[in-house]
Tab-separated table of C-alpha atoms in Angstrom:
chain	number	residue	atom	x	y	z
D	1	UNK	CA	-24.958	-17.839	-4.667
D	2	UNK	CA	-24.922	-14.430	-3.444
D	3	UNK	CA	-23.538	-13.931	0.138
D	4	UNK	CA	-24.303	-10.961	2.113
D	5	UNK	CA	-20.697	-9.223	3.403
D	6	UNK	CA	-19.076	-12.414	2.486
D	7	UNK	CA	-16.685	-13.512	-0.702
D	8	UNK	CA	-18.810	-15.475	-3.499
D	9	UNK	CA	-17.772	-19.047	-4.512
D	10	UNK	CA	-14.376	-19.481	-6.351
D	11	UNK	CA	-12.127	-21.493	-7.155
D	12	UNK	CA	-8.663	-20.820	-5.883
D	13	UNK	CA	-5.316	-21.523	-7.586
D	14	UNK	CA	-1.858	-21.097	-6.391
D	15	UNK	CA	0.638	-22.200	-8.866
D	16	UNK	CA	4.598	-21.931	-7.716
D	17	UNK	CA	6.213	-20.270	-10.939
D	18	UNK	CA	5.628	-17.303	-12.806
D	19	UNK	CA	5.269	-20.079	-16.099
D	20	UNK	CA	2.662	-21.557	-14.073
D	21	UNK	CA	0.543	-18.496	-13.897
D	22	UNK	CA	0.620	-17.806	-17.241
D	23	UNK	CA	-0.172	-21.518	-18.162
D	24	UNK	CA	-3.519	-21.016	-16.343
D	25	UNK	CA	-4.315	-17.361	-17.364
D	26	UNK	CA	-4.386	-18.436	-21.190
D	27	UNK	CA	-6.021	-21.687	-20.355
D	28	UNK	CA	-9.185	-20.384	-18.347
D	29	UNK	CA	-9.032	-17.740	-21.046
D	30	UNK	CA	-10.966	-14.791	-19.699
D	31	UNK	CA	-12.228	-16.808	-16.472
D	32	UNK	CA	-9.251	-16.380	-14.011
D	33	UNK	CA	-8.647	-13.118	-12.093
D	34	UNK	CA	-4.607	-13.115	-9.913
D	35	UNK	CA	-4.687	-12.064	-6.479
D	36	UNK	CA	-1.497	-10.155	-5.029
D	37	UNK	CA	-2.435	-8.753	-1.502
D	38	UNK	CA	-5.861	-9.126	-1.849
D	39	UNK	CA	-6.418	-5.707	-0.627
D	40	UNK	CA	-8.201	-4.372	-3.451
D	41	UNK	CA	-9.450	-7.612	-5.051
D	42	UNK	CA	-11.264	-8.889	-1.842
D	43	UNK	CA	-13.096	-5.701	-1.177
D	44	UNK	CA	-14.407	-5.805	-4.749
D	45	UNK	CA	-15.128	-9.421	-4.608
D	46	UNK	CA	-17.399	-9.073	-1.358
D	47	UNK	CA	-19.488	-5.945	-3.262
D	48	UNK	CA	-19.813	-8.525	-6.437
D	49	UNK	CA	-17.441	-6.404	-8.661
D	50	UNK	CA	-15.497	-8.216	-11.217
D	51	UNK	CA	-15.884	-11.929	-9.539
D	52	UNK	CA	-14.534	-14.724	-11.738
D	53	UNK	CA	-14.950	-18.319	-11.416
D	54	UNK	CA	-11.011	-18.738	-11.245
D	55	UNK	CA	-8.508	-16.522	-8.570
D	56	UNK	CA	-4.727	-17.511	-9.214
D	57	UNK	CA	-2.981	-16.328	-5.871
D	58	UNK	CA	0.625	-15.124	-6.429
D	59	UNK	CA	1.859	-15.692	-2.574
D	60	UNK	CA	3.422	-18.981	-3.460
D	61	UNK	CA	5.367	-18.313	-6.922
D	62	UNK	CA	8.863	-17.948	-5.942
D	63	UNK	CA	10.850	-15.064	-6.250
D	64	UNK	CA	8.713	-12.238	-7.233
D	65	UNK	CA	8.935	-10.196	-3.728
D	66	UNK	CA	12.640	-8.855	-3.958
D	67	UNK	CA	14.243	-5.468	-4.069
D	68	UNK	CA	17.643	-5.372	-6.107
D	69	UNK	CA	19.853	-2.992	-6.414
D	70	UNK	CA	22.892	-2.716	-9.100
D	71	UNK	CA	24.795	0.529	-9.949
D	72	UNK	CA	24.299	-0.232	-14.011
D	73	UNK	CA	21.052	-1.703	-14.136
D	74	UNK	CA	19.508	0.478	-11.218
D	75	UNK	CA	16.665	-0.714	-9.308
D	76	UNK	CA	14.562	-3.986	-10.008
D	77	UNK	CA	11.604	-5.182	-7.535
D	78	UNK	CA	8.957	-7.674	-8.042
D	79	UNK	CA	5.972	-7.304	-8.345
D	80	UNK	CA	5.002	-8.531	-5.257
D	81	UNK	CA	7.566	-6.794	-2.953
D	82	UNK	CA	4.807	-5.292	-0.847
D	83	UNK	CA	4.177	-1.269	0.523
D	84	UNK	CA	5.811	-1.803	3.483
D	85	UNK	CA	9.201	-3.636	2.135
D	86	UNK	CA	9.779	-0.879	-0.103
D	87	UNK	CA	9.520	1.885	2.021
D	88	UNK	CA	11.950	0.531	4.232
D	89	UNK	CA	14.304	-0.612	2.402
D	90	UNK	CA	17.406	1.394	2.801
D	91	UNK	CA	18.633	1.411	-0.601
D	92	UNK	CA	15.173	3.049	-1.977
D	93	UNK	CA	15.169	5.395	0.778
D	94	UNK	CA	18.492	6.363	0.213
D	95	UNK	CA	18.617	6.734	-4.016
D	96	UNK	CA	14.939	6.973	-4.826
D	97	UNK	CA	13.264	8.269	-2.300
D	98	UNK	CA	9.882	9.271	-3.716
D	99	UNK	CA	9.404	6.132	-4.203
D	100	UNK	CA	9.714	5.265	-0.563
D	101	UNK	CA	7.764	7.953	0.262
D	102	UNK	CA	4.710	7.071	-1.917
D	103	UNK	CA	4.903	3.427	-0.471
D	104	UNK	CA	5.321	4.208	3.290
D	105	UNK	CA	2.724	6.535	3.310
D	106	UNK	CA	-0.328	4.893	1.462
D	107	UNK	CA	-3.198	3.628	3.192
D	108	UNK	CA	-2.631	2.275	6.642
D	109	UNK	CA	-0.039	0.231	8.139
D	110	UNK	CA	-2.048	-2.902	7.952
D	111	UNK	CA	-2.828	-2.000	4.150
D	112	UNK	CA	1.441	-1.304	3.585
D	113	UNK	CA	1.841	-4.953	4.854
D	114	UNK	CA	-0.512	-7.246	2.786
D	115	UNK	CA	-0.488	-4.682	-0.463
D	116	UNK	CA	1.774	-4.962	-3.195
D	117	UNK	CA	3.742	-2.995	-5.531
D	118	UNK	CA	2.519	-4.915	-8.737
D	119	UNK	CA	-1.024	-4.493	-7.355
D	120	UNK	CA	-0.919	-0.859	-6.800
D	121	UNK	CA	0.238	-0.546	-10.537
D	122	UNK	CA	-2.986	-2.631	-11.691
D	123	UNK	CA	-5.525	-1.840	-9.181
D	124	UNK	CA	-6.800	0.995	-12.296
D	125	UNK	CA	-7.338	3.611	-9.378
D	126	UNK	CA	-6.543	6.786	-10.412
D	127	UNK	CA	-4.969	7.213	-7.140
D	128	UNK	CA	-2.617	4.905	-7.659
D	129	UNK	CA	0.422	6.214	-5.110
D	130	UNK	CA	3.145	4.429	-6.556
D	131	UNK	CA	2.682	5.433	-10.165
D	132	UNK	CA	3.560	8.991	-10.272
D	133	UNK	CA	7.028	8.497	-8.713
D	134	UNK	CA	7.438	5.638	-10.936
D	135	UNK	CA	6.640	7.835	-14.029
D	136	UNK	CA	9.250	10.429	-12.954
D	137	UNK	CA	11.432	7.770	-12.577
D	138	UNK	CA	11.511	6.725	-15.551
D	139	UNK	CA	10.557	3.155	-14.572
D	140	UNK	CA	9.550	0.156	-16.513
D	141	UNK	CA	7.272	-2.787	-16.131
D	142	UNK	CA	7.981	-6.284	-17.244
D	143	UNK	CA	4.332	-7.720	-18.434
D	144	UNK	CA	4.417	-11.544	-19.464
D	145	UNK	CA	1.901	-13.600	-21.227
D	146	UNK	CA	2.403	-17.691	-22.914
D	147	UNK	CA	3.939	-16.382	-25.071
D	148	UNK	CA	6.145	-13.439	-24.810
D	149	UNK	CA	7.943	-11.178	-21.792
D	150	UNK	CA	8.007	-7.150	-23.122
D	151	UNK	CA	9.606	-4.738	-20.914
D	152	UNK	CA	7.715	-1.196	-21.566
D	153	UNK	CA	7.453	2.225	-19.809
D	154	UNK	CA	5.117	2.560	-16.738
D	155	UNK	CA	2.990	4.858	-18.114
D	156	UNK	CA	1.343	1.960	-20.921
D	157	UNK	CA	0.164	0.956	-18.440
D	158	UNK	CA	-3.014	3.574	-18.895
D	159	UNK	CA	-3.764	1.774	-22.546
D	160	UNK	CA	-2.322	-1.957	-22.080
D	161	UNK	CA	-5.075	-3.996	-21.161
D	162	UNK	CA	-4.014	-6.746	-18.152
D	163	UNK	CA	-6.035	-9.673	-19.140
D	164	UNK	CA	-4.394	-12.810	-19.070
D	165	UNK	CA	-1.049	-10.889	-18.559
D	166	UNK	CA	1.226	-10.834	-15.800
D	167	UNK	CA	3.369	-8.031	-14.343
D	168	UNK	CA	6.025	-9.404	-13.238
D	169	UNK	CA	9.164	-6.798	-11.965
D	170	UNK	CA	9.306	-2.988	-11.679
D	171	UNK	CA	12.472	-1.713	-13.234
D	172	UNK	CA	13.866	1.675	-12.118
D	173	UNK	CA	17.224	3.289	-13.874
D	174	UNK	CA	19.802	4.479	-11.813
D	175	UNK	CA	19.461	8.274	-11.228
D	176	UNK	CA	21.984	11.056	-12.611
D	177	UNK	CA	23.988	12.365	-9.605
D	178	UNK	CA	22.862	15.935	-8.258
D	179	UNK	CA	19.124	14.266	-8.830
D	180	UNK	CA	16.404	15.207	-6.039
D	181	UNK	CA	13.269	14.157	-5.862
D	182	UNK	CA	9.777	14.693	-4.042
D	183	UNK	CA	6.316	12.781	-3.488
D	184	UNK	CA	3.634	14.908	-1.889
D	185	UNK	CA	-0.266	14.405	-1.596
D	186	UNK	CA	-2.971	15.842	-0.274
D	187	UNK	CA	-5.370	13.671	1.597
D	188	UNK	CA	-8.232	14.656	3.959
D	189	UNK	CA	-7.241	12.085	7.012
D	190	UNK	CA	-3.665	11.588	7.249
D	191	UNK	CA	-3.907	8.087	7.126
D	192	UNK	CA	-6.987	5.232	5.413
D	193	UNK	CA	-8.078	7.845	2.761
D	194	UNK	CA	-6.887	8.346	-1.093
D	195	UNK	CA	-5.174	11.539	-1.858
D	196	UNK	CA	-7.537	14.407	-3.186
D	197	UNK	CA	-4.136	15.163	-5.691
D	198	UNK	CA	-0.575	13.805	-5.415
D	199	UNK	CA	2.323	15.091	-7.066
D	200	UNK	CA	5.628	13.635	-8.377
D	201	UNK	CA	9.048	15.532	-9.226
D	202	UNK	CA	12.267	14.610	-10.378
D	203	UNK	CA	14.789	17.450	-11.065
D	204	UNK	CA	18.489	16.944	-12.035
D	205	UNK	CA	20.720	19.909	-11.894
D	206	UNK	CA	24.012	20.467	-14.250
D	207	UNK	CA	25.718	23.199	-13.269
D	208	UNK	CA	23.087	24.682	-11.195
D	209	UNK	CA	20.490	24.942	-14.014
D	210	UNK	CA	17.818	22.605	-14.655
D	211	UNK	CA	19.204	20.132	-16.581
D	212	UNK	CA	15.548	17.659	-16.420
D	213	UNK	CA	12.423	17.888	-14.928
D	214	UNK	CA	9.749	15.396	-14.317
D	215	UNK	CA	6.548	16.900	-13.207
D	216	UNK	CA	3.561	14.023	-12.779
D	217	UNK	CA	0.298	14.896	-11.115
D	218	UNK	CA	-1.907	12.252	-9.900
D	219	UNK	CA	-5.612	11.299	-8.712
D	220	UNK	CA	-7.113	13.807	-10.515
D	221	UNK	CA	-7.163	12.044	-14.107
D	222	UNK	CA	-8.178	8.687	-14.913
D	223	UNK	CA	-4.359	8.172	-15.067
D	224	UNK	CA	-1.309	10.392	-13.483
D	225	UNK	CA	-0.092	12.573	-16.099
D	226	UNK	CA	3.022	14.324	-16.923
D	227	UNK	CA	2.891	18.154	-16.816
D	228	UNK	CA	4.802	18.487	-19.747
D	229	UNK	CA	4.217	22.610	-20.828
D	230	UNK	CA	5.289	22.965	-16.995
D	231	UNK	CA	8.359	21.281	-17.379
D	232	UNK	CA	9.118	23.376	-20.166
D	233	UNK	CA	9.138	26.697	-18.309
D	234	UNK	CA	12.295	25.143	-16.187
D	235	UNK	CA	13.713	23.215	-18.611
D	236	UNK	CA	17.659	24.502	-19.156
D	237	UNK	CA	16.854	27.150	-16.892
D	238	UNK	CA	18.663	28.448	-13.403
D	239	UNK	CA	16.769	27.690	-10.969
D	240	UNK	CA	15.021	30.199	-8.086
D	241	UNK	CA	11.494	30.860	-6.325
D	242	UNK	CA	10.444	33.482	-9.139
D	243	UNK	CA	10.426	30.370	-11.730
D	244	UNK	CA	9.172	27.705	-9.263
D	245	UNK	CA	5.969	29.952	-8.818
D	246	UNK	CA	5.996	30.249	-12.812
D	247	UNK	CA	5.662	26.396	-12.864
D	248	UNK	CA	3.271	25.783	-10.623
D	249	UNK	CA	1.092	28.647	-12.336
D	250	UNK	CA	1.462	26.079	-15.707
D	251	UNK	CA	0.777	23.263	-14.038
D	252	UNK	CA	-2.135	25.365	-12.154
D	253	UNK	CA	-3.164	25.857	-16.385
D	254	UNK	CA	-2.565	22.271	-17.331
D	255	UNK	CA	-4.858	20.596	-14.670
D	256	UNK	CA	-8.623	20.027	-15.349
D	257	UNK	CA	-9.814	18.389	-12.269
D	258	UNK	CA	-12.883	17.309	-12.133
D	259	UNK	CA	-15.076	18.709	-8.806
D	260	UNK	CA	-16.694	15.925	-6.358
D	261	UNK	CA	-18.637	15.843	-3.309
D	262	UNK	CA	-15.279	16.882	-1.187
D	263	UNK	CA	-13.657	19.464	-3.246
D	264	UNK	CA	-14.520	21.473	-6.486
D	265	UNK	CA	-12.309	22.130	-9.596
D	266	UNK	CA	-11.001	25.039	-8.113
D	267	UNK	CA	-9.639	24.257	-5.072
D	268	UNK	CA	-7.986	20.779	-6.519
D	269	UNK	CA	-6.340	22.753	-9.061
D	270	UNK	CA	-5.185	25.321	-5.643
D	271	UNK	CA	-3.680	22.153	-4.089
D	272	UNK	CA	-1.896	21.217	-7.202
D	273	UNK	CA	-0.190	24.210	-7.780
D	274	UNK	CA	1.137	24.206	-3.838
D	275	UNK	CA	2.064	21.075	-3.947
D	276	UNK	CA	3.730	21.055	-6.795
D	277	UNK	CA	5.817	24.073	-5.766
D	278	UNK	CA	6.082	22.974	-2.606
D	279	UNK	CA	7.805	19.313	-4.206
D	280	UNK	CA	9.453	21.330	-6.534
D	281	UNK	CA	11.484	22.872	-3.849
D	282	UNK	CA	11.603	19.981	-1.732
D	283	UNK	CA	13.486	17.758	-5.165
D	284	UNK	CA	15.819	21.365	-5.521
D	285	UNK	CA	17.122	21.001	-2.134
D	286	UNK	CA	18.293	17.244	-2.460
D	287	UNK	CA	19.546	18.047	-5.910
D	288	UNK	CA	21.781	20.262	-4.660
D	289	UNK	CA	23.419	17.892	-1.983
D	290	UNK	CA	26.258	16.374	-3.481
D	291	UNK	CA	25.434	13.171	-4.653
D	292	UNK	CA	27.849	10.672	-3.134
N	1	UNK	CA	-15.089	-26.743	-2.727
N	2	UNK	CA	-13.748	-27.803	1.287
N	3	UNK	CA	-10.155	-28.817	1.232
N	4	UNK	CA	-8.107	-28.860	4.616
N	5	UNK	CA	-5.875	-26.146	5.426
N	6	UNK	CA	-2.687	-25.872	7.918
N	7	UNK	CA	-2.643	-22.791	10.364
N	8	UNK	CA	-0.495	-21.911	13.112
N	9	UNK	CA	-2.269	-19.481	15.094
N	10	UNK	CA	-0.348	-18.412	18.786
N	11	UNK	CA	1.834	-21.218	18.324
N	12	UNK	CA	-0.367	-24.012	17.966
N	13	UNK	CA	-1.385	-25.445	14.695
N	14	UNK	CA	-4.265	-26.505	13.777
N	15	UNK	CA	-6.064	-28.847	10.955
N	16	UNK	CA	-9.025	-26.787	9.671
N	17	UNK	CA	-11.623	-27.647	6.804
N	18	UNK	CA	-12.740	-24.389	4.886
N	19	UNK	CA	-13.658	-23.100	0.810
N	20	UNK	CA	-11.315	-20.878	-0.406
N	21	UNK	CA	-13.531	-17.772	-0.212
N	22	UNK	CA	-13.699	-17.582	3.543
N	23	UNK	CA	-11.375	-15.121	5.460
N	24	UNK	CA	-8.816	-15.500	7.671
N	25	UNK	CA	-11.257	-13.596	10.047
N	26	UNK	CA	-14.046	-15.620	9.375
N	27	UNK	CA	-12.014	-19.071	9.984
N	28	UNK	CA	-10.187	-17.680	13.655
N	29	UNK	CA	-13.827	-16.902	14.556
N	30	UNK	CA	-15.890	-19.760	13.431
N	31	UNK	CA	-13.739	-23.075	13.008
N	32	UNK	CA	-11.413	-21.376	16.022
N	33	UNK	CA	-13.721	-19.858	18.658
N	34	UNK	CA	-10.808	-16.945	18.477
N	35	UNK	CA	-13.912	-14.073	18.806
N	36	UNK	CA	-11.041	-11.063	19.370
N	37	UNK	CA	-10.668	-9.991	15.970
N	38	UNK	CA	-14.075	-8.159	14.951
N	39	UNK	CA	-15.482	-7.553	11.939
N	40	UNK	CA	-16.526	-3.881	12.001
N	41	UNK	CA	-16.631	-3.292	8.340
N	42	UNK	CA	-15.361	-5.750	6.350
N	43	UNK	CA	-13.273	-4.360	3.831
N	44	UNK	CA	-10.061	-2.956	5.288
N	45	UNK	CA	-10.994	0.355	6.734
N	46	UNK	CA	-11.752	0.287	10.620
N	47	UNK	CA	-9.029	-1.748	11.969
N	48	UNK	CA	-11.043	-4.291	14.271
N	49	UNK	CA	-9.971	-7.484	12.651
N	50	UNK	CA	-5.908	-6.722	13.180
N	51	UNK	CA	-4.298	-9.460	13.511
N	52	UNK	CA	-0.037	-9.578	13.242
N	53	UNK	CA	1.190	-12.208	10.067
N	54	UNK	CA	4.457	-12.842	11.197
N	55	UNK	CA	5.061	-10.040	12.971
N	56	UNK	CA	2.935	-7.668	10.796
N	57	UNK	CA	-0.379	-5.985	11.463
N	58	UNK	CA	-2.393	-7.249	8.771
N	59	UNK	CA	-6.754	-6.636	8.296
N	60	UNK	CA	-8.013	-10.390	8.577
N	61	UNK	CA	-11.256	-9.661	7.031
N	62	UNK	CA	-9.141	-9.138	3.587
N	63	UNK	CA	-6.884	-12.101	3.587
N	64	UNK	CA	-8.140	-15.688	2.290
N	65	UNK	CA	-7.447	-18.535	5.246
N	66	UNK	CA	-5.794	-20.755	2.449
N	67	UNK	CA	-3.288	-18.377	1.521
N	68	UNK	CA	-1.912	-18.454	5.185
N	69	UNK	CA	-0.749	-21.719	5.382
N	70	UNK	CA	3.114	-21.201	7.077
N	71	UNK	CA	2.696	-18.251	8.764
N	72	UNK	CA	3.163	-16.953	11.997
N	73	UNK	CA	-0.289	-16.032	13.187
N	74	UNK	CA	-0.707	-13.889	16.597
N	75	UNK	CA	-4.326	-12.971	17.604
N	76	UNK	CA	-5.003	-10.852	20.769
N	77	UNK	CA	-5.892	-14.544	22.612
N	78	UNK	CA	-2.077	-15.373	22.008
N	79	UNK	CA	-0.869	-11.826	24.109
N	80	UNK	CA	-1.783	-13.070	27.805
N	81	UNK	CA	0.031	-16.262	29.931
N	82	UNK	CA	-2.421	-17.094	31.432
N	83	UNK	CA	-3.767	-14.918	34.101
N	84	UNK	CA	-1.173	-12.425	33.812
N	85	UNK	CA	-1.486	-10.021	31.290
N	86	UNK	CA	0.551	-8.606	28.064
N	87	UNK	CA	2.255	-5.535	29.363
N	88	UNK	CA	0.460	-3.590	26.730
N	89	UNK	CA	-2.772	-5.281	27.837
N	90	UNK	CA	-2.200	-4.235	31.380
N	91	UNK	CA	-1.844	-0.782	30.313
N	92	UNK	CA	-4.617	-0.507	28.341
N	93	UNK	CA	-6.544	-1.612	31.519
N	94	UNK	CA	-4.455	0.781	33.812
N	95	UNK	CA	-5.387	3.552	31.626
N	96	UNK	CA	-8.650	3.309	30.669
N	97	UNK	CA	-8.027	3.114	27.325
N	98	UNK	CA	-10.976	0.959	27.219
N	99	UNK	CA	-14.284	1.862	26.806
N	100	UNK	CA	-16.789	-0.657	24.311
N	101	UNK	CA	-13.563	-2.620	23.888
N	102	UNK	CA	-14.412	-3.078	20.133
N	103	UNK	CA	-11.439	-1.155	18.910
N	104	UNK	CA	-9.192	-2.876	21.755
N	105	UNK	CA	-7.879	-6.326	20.026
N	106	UNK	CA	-6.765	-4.876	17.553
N	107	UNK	CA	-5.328	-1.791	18.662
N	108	UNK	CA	-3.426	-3.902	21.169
N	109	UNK	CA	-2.074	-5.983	17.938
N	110	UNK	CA	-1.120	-2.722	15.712
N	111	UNK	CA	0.873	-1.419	18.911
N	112	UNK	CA	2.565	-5.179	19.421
N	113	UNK	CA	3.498	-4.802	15.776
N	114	UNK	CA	5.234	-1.218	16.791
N	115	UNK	CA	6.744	-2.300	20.225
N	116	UNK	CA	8.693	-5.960	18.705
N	117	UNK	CA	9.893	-3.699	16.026
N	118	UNK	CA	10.816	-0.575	17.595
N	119	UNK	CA	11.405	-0.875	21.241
N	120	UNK	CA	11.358	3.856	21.836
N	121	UNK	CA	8.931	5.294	18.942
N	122	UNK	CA	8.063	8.550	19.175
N	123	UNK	CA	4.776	9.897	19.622
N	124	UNK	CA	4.082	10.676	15.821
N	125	UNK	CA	5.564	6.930	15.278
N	126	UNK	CA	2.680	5.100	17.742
N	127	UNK	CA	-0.063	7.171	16.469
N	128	UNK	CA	1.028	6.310	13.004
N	129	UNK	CA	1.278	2.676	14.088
N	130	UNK	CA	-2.264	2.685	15.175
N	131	UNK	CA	-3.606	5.069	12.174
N	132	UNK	CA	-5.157	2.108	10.551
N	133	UNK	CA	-7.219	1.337	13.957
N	134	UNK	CA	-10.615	3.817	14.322
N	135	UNK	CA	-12.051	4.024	17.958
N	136	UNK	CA	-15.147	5.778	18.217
N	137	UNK	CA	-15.217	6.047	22.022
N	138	UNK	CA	-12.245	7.228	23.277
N	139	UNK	CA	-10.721	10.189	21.420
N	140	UNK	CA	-7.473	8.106	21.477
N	141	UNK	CA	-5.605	10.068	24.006
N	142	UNK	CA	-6.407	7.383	26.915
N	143	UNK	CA	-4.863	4.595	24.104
N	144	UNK	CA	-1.522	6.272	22.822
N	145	UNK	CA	-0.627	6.986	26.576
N	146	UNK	CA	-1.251	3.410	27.596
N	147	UNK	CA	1.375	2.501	24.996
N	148	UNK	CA	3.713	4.729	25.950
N	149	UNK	CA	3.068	3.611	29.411
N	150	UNK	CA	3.638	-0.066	28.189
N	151	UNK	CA	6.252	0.513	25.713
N	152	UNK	CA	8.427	1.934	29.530
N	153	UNK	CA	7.564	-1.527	31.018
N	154	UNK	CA	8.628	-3.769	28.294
N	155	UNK	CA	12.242	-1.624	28.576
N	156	UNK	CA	12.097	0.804	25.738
């Protein structure tokens, strides 16, 4: 039965283990969809898009909301660690900052309560906020299924398909000292809307060259993508403004936007290339702080 | 399929009968006569059906009722004792940051959610608290100085 403005019939699952949720994915095989905030799902599921008969809620499986912190292993958060957890959390804010950037600035502050992490990563917007800092992290996912638990770089996450798989943890390598990075975006409201472009840099310094650069520019690709040419015009180099504005002219080169009913080609590729300088900067400055 | 549901809404808690596809929204309105939170557009982008999950400003009209079993839930009916009004309330009225009212409930919740948390924001902090409320009447100005009025009363 079709409701007007109203969710269709379902029915609703909440197992209490990770094991659980697998159990059921594999069993309704195809037929169950997993709820993490519900921010993305429930919209969708009040338009008619993607309904299923089954919806396994993750709110009640235990442990999958924490944010960990070791000096070896780096940093591990569930899945389900929502927007708003992240972003403050001081150790995030402290060592990986784009990350807490990305998170405390998304969507509203309602939208940083209920969303998650884990559903960010799988909502398959292109504006995905978290995912470009994650890629210049470095970061890995942990995706589980009946049968086995693989833990594989963010960025499969453009090819792996999510059926009947889990995500279950975000896993984030401690960073090189005299690291900086940035998170920047362009949106037209400060607040609600999804960035026009969003950019991502990591830089480590050795010896005040550029010892590694991550450059990863989002929204304006079905998935954010690492400006790799660009990163190879600082790579090994010293580092000044002549050379920034050299990168951000190849990342200017390396960016086909496509134009909508906001902004055209042109102008998106404009905003990349500021805000890419603009975050390459930004990453130079906290690279140079002495890492404590 | 009905099952029966736990919720503590402003303290009390009540026994409610609902299908797992109706929102939180829908069940504080319907099986709860709670008619502040509004549903202005249903799908997380105006702000009007703010409600605070313990202690967080959360849109009602995207969270399922059966998934809130255990929480703390505060609705804009929970603000007042009795007669005598929430200080924030009071300066909303003092103000006239009112003006259709549809905005109010949950604007009132968002800057709750600020004030417990963060007794002296800044300016750029309360307008950020309130960025995922839209009012179409006011222009805002009349509602960020009524919580800066009310955020002096409640001893920030």
């Amino acid at each position: 039965m079709k409701y007007w403005r109203r969710l269709p019939e379902f029915e609703y699952l909440a197992p209490n283990t990770i094991e659980g949720v697998c159990s059921l994915l594999e069993e309704k095989n195809g037929n169950a969809k997993i709820i993490a905030g519900g921010t993305v799902l429930l919209a969708r599921w009040k338009e008619s898009l993607g309904v299923s008969q089954y919806l396994i809620g993750l709110k009640k499986v235990s442990n999958l909301s924490y944010v960990n912190f070791d000096e070896e292993k780096g940093l591990s958060i569930g899945a389900m660690a929502t927007h708003g957890v992240i972003s403050n959390s001081p150790i995030v804010k402290e060592k990986f900052n784009l990350l807490a950037r990305a998170c405390g600035g998304l969507g509203t502050p309602q939208i940083r309560s209920m969303g998650t992490i884990g559903g960010n990563l799988c909502s398959r917007f292109p504006t995905a906020e978290v995912i470009p800092p994650l890629i210049a992290l470095a970061a890995k996912v942990k995706i589980v299924n009946n049968n086995e638990a693989r833990i594989m770089p963010v960025e499969v996450l453009s090819k792996e398909s999510l059926k009947a798989q889990l995500l279950t943890e975000i896993q984030v390598p401690s960073l090189p000292s005299e690291s900086g990075g940035a998170y920047l975006k362009y949106t037209i409201r400060e607040a609600t809307d999804y960035p026009t472009v969003n950019v991502a840099v990591l830089l480590t310094l050795d010896n005040k060259k550029c010892k590694d650069i991550k450059i990863v520019i989002g929204a304006v690709g079905p998935f954010p993508f690492r400006a790799k040419k660009a990163e190879g015009v600082l790579q090994g180099n010293p580092i000044d403004e002549k050379i920034i504005g050299a990168v951000a002219q190849a990342v200017w080169e390396e960016s086909y936007p496509s134009s909508d009913i906001y902004f055209s080609a042109e102008y998106k590729k404009e905003l990349i290339k500021v805000l890419t300088r603009r975050a390459i900067k930004q990453a130079w400055e906290k690279a140079q702080k002495a890492y404590a | 399929m009905q099952q029966i549901i736990e919720l503590t809404v402003n303290g009390e808690t009540y026994s409610i009968e609902t299908e797992p596809r109706r929102t939180l929204l829908e069940v504080l309105r319907e099986n709860l006569g709670l008619t502040g939170a509004k549903e202005g557009c249903g799908k997380g982008d105006c702000g009007h059906c703010t409600i605070l999950i313990d202690g967080n400003p959360v849109y009602s009209c995207l969270t399922l009722a059966v998934e809130m079993e255990g929480k703390d839930i505060v609705t804009i009916e929970g603000l007042a004792e009795g007669e005598k009004l929430h200080p924030i309330q009071q300066a909303f009225v003092d103000y006239g940051a009112i003006q259709c009212g549809f905005c109010t409930p949950g604007m009132i919740l968002s800057a709750k959610g600020l004030l417990d948390k963060n007794p002296n924001p800044t300016e750029a902090e309360i307008k950020e608290a309130i960025s995922g409320n839209l009012c179409r009447c006011t222009g805002y100005v009349k509602i960020i100085e009524s919580i800066k009025e009310a955020l002096i009363k409640i001893g920030g």
